[in-house]
Coordinates of C-alpha atoms in Angstrom, one line a residue:
M96 CA -17.5 56.8 21.9
S97 CA -17.4 58.6 25.5
A98 CA -19.9 61.3 26.1
A99 CA -16.8 63.8 25.8
G100 CA -16.1 62.5 22.0
D101 CA -20.2 62.9 21.3
I102 CA -19.8 66.4 22.4
Y103 CA -16.7 67.1 20.2
L104 CA -18.6 65.4 17.3
L105 CA -21.4 67.9 17.6
L106 CA -18.9 70.6 17.7
R107 CA -17.2 69.6 14.6
C108 CA -20.7 69.2 12.8
G109 CA -21.1 72.9 13.5
Y110 CA -23.4 73.0 16.6
R111 CA -22.4 75.8 18.7
P112 CA -21.6 75.5 22.5
E113 CA -24.4 77.5 23.5
N114 CA -27.1 75.3 21.9
I115 CA -25.7 72.2 23.5
T116 CA -27.2 70.7 26.6
G117 CA -26.1 67.4 28.4
I118 CA -27.6 65.7 31.0
D119 CA -26.6 62.7 33.1
I120 CA -27.7 61.5 36.4
L121 CA -24.2 60.8 37.5
P122 CA -22.6 64.2 38.9
D123 CA -19.0 62.8 38.2
R124 CA -19.6 62.4 34.7
I125 CA -21.4 66.1 34.8
E126 CA -18.1 67.4 36.4
K127 CA -15.7 65.9 33.9
A128 CA -17.7 67.0 31.1
R129 CA -17.8 70.7 32.6
S130 CA -14.1 70.4 32.8
L131 CA -13.4 69.5 29.3
Y132 CA -16.4 72.0 27.9
P133 CA -16.9 74.9 30.2
H134 CA -18.8 76.8 27.7
I135 CA -21.5 74.0 27.5
R136 CA -24.6 73.5 29.9
F137 CA -24.3 70.5 31.7
I138 CA -27.0 69.2 34.0
V139 CA -27.0 66.6 36.8
G140 CA -30.8 65.4 36.2
D141 CA -32.9 62.5 35.8
A142 CA -34.0 62.0 32.1
G143 CA -37.2 60.9 33.2
K144 CA -38.3 64.4 34.5
M145 CA -36.0 67.0 32.9
D146 CA -36.3 70.7 34.2
L147 CA -36.5 71.7 30.5
P148 CA -39.2 73.5 28.4
P149 CA -41.3 71.7 26.1
E150 CA -40.8 71.6 22.7
S151 CA -37.3 73.3 22.9
Y152 CA -34.5 71.3 21.1
D153 CA -33.8 70.5 17.6
L154 CA -32.1 67.2 18.5
I155 CA -31.9 64.9 21.3
F156 CA -29.1 62.8 21.0
E157 CA -28.7 59.6 23.3
F158 CA -25.7 57.0 23.4
T159 CA -26.0 53.7 24.8
M160 CA -28.4 54.4 27.7
F161 CA -31.7 52.5 26.9
V162 CA -29.7 49.2 27.0
Q163 CA -29.0 49.9 30.4
I164 CA -32.3 50.4 31.2
T165 CA -34.2 46.9 31.8
D166 CA -37.3 48.6 33.4
N167 CA -39.9 49.5 30.3
T168 CA -41.7 51.6 32.4
L169 CA -38.9 53.7 33.1
A170 CA -37.5 53.4 29.3
K171 CA -40.8 54.5 28.2
T172 CA -41.0 57.9 30.6
I173 CA -37.5 58.8 29.3
A174 CA -38.6 58.2 25.6
D175 CA -41.6 60.2 26.4
E176 CA -39.5 62.8 28.0
M177 CA -37.3 63.0 25.2
L178 CA -39.8 63.8 22.9
R179 CA -41.5 66.3 25.2
V180 CA -38.6 68.6 24.9
L181 CA -38.2 67.9 21.3
K182 CA -39.5 70.3 18.8
P183 CA -42.1 69.3 16.0
G184 CA -40.0 68.2 13.4
G185 CA -37.1 67.7 15.6
Y186 CA -34.9 64.6 15.4
V187 CA -33.9 62.0 17.9
L188 CA -30.6 60.4 17.3
L189 CA -30.2 56.7 19.2
I190 CA -27.3 54.9 18.9
D191 CA -27.3 51.9 21.0
W192 CA -27.1 48.0 21.2
R193 CA -29.7 46.1 19.3
M194 CA -28.4 42.9 20.7
P195 CA -28.2 42.0 24.7
K196 CA -25.5 40.8 26.6
P197 CA -25.7 37.2 26.7
G198 CA -26.7 36.2 30.1
D199 CA -26.7 39.3 31.6
K200 CA -30.0 40.4 33.0
R201 CA -28.5 44.2 33.6
Y202 CA -28.7 45.0 29.9
K203 CA -31.9 45.2 27.5
A204 CA -31.4 45.6 23.9
L205 CA -32.7 48.3 22.0
T206 CA -34.5 46.3 19.6
R207 CA -36.6 47.7 16.6
R208 CA -39.7 46.3 18.3
R209 CA -38.6 48.0 21.4
L210 CA -37.8 50.9 19.8
E211 CA -41.3 50.8 18.2
S212 CA -42.7 50.7 21.5
L213 CA -40.9 53.2 23.3
F214 CA -41.2 56.0 20.6
E215 CA -44.6 55.1 19.3
I216 CA -43.3 54.9 15.7
G217 CA -46.2 55.6 13.4
R218 CA -47.8 58.0 15.5
T219 CA -45.5 60.0 17.4
C220 CA -42.6 59.8 15.3
Q221 CA -41.3 58.1 12.2
I222 CA -37.9 56.3 11.6
V223 CA -36.1 58.3 9.0
A224 CA -32.7 56.3 8.6
T225 CA -31.3 53.1 10.0
Q226 CA -27.3 52.6 10.2
K227 CA -25.7 49.4 11.9
G228 CA -22.8 50.1 13.9
A229 CA -20.1 48.2 15.9
L230 CA -19.6 44.3 16.0
A231 CA -20.6 42.4 19.1
P232 CA -18.1 43.6 21.6
P233 CA -16.1 40.3 21.9
I234 CA -15.7 39.7 18.4
G235 CA -15.1 43.5 17.5
R236 CA -12.3 43.9 20.1
A237 CA -10.6 40.7 19.0
L238 CA -10.7 41.4 15.2
S239 CA -9.5 45.3 16.2
K240 CA -6.7 43.6 18.2
Y241 CA -5.6 41.0 15.8
L242 CA -6.9 41.5 12.5
P243 CA -8.2 45.1 12.2
A244 CA -8.0 45.1 8.7
C245 CA -11.0 42.5 8.4
Y246 CA -13.3 44.3 11.1
F247 CA -15.3 46.1 8.1
A248 CA -15.3 43.1 6.0
V249 CA -16.8 40.8 8.7
A250 CA -19.2 43.4 9.7
S251 CA -20.1 43.7 6.0
C252 CA -20.4 39.5 5.4
L253 CA -21.8 38.6 8.5
P254 CA -24.3 41.5 9.5
F255 CA -25.6 39.4 12.3
L256 CA -22.7 40.0 14.4
V257 CA -23.4 43.8 14.3
A258 CA -24.8 44.8 17.9
Q259 CA -25.0 48.2 17.6
A260 CA -27.2 50.5 15.5
A261 CA -28.2 54.3 15.1
Y262 CA -31.8 55.3 14.4
L263 CA -32.8 58.8 13.3
L264 CA -36.4 59.5 14.4
K265 CA -38.2 62.4 13.1
K266 CA -41.0 63.8 15.5
A267 CA -44.3 64.4 13.7

């Protein structure tokens, strides 16, 4: 799902535009988001150093960012910053790839172990829910194109082919 789709989903879930803030380091993505949602606050910025007040958000939503961050120090800095701006009792929703792209060093999966390390599970926050998502892209694309009726059956019968996961964390 694109960032625009993510925003639309939040609006459909009842979030008011004035309560949503989006951040991206790429200005062209922010420009596009502003053109689609002019009533929502969008910031060009670094997720590792957000110019946002501490403990000011009820929900932090991340979609396929951590898989693209191969530097563990940077990933930990961003996770810490997400938790800094999250209110106590607030939630972090992470939708990311739990498997790496085979042979491509530009991607590092958000495995359960990496998730626990980045967000200090058990100390700083707890995992409230986990939900498996999309199949590994080459398989998912082929099934979607040629056998769309089989997509969910394959995901159910062959769970090791599910490469994406959603994690809901709650800050202590």
